[in-house]
PDB file of C-alpha atoms in Angstrom:
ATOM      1  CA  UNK A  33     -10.046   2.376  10.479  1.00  0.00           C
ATOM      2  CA  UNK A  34      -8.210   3.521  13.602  1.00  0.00           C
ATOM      3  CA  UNK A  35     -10.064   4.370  16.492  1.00  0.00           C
ATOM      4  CA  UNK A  36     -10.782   8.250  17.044  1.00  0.00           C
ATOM      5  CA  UNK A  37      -8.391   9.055  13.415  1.00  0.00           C
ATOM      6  CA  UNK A  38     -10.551  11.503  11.718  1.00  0.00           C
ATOM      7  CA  UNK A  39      -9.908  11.141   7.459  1.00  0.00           C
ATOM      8  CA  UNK A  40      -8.638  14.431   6.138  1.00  0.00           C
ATOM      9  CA  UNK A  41     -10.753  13.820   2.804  1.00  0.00           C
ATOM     10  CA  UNK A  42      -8.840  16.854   1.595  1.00  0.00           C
ATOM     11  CA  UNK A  43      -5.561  15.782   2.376  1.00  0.00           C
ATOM     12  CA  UNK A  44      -6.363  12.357   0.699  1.00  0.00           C
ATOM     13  CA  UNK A  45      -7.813  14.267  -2.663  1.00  0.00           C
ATOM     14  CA  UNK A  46      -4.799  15.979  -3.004  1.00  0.00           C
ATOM     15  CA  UNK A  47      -2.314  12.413  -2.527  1.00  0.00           C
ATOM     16  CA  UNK A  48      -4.502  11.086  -4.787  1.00  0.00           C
ATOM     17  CA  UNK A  49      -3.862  13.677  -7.456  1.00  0.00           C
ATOM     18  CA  UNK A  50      -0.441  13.731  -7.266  1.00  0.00           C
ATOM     19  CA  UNK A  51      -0.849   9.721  -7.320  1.00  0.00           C
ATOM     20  CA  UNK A  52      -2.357  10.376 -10.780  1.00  0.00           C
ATOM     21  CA  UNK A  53      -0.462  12.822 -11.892  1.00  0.00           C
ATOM     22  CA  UNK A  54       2.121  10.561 -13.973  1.00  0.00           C
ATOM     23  CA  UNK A  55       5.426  12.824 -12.329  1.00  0.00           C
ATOM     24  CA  UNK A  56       6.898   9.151 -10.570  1.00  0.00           C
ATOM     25  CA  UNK A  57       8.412  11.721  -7.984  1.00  0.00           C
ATOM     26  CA  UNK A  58       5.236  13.076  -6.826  1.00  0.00           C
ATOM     27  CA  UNK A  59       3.355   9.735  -6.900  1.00  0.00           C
ATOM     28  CA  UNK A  60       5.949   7.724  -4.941  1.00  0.00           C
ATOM     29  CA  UNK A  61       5.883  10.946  -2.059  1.00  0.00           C
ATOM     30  CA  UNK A  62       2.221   9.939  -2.239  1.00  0.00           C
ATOM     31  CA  UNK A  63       1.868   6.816  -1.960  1.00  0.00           C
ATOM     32  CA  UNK A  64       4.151   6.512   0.828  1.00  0.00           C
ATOM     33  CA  UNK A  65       2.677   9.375   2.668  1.00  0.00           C
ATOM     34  CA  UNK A  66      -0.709   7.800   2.554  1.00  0.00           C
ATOM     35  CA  UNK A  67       0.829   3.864   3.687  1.00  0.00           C
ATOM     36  CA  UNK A  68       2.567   5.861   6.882  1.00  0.00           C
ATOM     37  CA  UNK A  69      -0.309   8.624   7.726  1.00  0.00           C
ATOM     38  CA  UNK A  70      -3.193   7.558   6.071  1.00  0.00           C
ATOM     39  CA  UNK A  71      -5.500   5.875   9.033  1.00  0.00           C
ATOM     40  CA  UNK A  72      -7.971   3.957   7.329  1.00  0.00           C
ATOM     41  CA  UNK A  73      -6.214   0.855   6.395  1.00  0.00           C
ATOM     42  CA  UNK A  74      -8.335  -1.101   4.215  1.00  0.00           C
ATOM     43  CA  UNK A  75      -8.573   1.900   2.106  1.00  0.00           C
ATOM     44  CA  UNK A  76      -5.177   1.913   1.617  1.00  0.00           C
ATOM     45  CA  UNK A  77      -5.289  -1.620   0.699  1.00  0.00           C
ATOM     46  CA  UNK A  78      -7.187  -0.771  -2.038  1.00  0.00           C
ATOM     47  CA  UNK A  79      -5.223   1.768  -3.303  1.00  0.00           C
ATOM     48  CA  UNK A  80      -2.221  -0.748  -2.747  1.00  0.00           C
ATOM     49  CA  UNK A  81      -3.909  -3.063  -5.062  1.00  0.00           C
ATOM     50  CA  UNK A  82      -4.839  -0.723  -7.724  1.00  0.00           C
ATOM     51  CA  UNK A  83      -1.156   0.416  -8.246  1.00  0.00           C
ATOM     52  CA  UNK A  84      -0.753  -3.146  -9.447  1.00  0.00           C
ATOM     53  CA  UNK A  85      -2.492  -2.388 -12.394  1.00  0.00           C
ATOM     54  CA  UNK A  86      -1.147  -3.428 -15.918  1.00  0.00           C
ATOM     55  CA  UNK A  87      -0.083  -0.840 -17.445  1.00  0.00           C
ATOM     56  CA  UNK A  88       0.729   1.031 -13.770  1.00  0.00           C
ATOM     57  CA  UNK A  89       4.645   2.209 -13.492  1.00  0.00           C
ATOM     58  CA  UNK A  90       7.009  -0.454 -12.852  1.00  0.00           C
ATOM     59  CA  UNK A  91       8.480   1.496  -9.988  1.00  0.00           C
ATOM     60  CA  UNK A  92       5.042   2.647  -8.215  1.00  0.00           C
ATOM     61  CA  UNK A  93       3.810  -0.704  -8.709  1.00  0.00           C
ATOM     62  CA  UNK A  94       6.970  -2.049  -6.930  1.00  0.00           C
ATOM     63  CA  UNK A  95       6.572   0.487  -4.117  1.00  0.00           C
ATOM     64  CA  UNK A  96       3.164  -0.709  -3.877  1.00  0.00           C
ATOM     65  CA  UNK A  97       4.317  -4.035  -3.114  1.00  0.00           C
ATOM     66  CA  UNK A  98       6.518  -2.611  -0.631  1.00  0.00           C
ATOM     67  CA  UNK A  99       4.069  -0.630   0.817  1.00  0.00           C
ATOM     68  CA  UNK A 100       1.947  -3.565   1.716  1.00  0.00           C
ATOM     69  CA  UNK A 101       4.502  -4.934   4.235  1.00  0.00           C
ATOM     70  CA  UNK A 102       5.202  -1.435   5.803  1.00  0.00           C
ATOM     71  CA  UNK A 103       0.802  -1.381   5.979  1.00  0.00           C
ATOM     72  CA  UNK A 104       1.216  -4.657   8.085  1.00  0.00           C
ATOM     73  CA  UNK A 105       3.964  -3.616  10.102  1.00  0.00           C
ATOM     74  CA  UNK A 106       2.521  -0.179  11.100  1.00  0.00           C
ATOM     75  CA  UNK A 107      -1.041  -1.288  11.185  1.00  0.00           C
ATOM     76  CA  UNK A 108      -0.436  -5.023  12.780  1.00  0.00           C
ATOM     77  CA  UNK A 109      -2.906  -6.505  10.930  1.00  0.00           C
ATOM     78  CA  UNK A 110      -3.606  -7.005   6.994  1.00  0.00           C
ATOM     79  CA  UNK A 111      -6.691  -8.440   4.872  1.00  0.00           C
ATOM     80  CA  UNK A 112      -6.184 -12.069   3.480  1.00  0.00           C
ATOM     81  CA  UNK A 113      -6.517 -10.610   0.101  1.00  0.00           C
ATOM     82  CA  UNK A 114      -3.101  -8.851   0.238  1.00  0.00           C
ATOM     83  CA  UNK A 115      -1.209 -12.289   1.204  1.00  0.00           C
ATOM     84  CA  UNK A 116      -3.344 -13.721  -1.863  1.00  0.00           C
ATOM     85  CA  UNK A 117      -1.712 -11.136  -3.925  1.00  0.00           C
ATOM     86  CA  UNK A 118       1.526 -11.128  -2.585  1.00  0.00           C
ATOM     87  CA  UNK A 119       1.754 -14.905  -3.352  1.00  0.00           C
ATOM     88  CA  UNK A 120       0.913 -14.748  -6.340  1.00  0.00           C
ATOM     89  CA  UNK A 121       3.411 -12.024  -7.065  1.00  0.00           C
ATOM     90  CA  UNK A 122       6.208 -14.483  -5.927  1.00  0.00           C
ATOM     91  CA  UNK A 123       6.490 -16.012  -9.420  1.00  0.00           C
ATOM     92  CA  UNK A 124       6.473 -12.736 -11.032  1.00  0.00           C
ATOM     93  CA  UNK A 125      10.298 -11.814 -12.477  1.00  0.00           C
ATOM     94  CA  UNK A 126       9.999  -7.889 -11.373  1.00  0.00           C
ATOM     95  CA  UNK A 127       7.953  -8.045  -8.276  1.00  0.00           C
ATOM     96  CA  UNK A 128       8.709 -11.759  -6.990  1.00  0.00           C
ATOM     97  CA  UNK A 129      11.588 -10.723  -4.577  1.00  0.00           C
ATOM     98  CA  UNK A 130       9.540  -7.792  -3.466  1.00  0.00           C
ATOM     99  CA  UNK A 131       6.436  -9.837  -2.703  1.00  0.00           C
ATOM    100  CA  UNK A 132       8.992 -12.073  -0.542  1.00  0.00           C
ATOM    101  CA  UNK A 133      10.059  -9.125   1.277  1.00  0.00           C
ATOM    102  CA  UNK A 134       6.711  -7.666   1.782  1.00  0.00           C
ATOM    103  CA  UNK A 135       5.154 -11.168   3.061  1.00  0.00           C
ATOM    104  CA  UNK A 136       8.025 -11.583   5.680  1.00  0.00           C
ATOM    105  CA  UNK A 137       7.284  -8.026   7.015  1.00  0.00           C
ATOM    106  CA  UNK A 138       3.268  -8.917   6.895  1.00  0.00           C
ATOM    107  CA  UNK A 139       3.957 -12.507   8.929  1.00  0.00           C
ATOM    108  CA  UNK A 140       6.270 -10.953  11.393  1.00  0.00           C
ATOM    109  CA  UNK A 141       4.709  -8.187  12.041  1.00  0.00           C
ATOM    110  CA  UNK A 142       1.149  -8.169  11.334  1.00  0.00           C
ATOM    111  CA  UNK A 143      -2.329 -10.404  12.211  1.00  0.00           C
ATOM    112  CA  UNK A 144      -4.024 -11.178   8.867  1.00  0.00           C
ATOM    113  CA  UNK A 145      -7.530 -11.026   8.828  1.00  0.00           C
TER     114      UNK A 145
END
């Protein structure tokens, strides 16, 4: 986590809900608030990861994906585990071109751990 960024566990209960709720609307909202303000960032690795559940929207899984290269971008730095992931996304037909994407923003941006 961030140096000195306090969690707002109340704030995160409530993106979390709305993550949950099924409306793709108010999940996407939350998902991306929580990648841009959210300042623990393995956390939100985790969370990244679990939206790429089977069974998980095709959209907020997607975003998910995305969501991992705006982490490494905004955070400069990223866990091994997502570039795992990522790579082997890039033979998947939905989320291969994504994964791309999100990997170039992760090695130009971002240390990996």
């Amino acid at each position: 986590m961030d140096d000195g960024a306090e969690v707002d566990q109340a704030w995160r209960a409530e993106m979390l809900e709305d993550i949950a709720s099924g409306d793709l609307s108010r999940s996407t909202r939350a998902l991306l608030s929580l990648t841009y303000n959210e300042p623990d960032r393995e956390w939100v690795e985790d969370l990244l990861l679990d939206q790429l559940r089977e069974g998980n929207d095709a959209q907020l899984r997607s975003l998910a994906v995305i969501c991992m290269g705006h982490l490494g971008r905004l955070h400069g730095l990223v866990s091994g585990r997502l570039i795992i992931v990522l790579k082997d996304l890039l033979g998947d037909p939905v989320l291969g071109g994504t994964a791309e994407d999100a990997l170039g923003d992760i090695m130009h941006f971002a240390w990996i751990l």
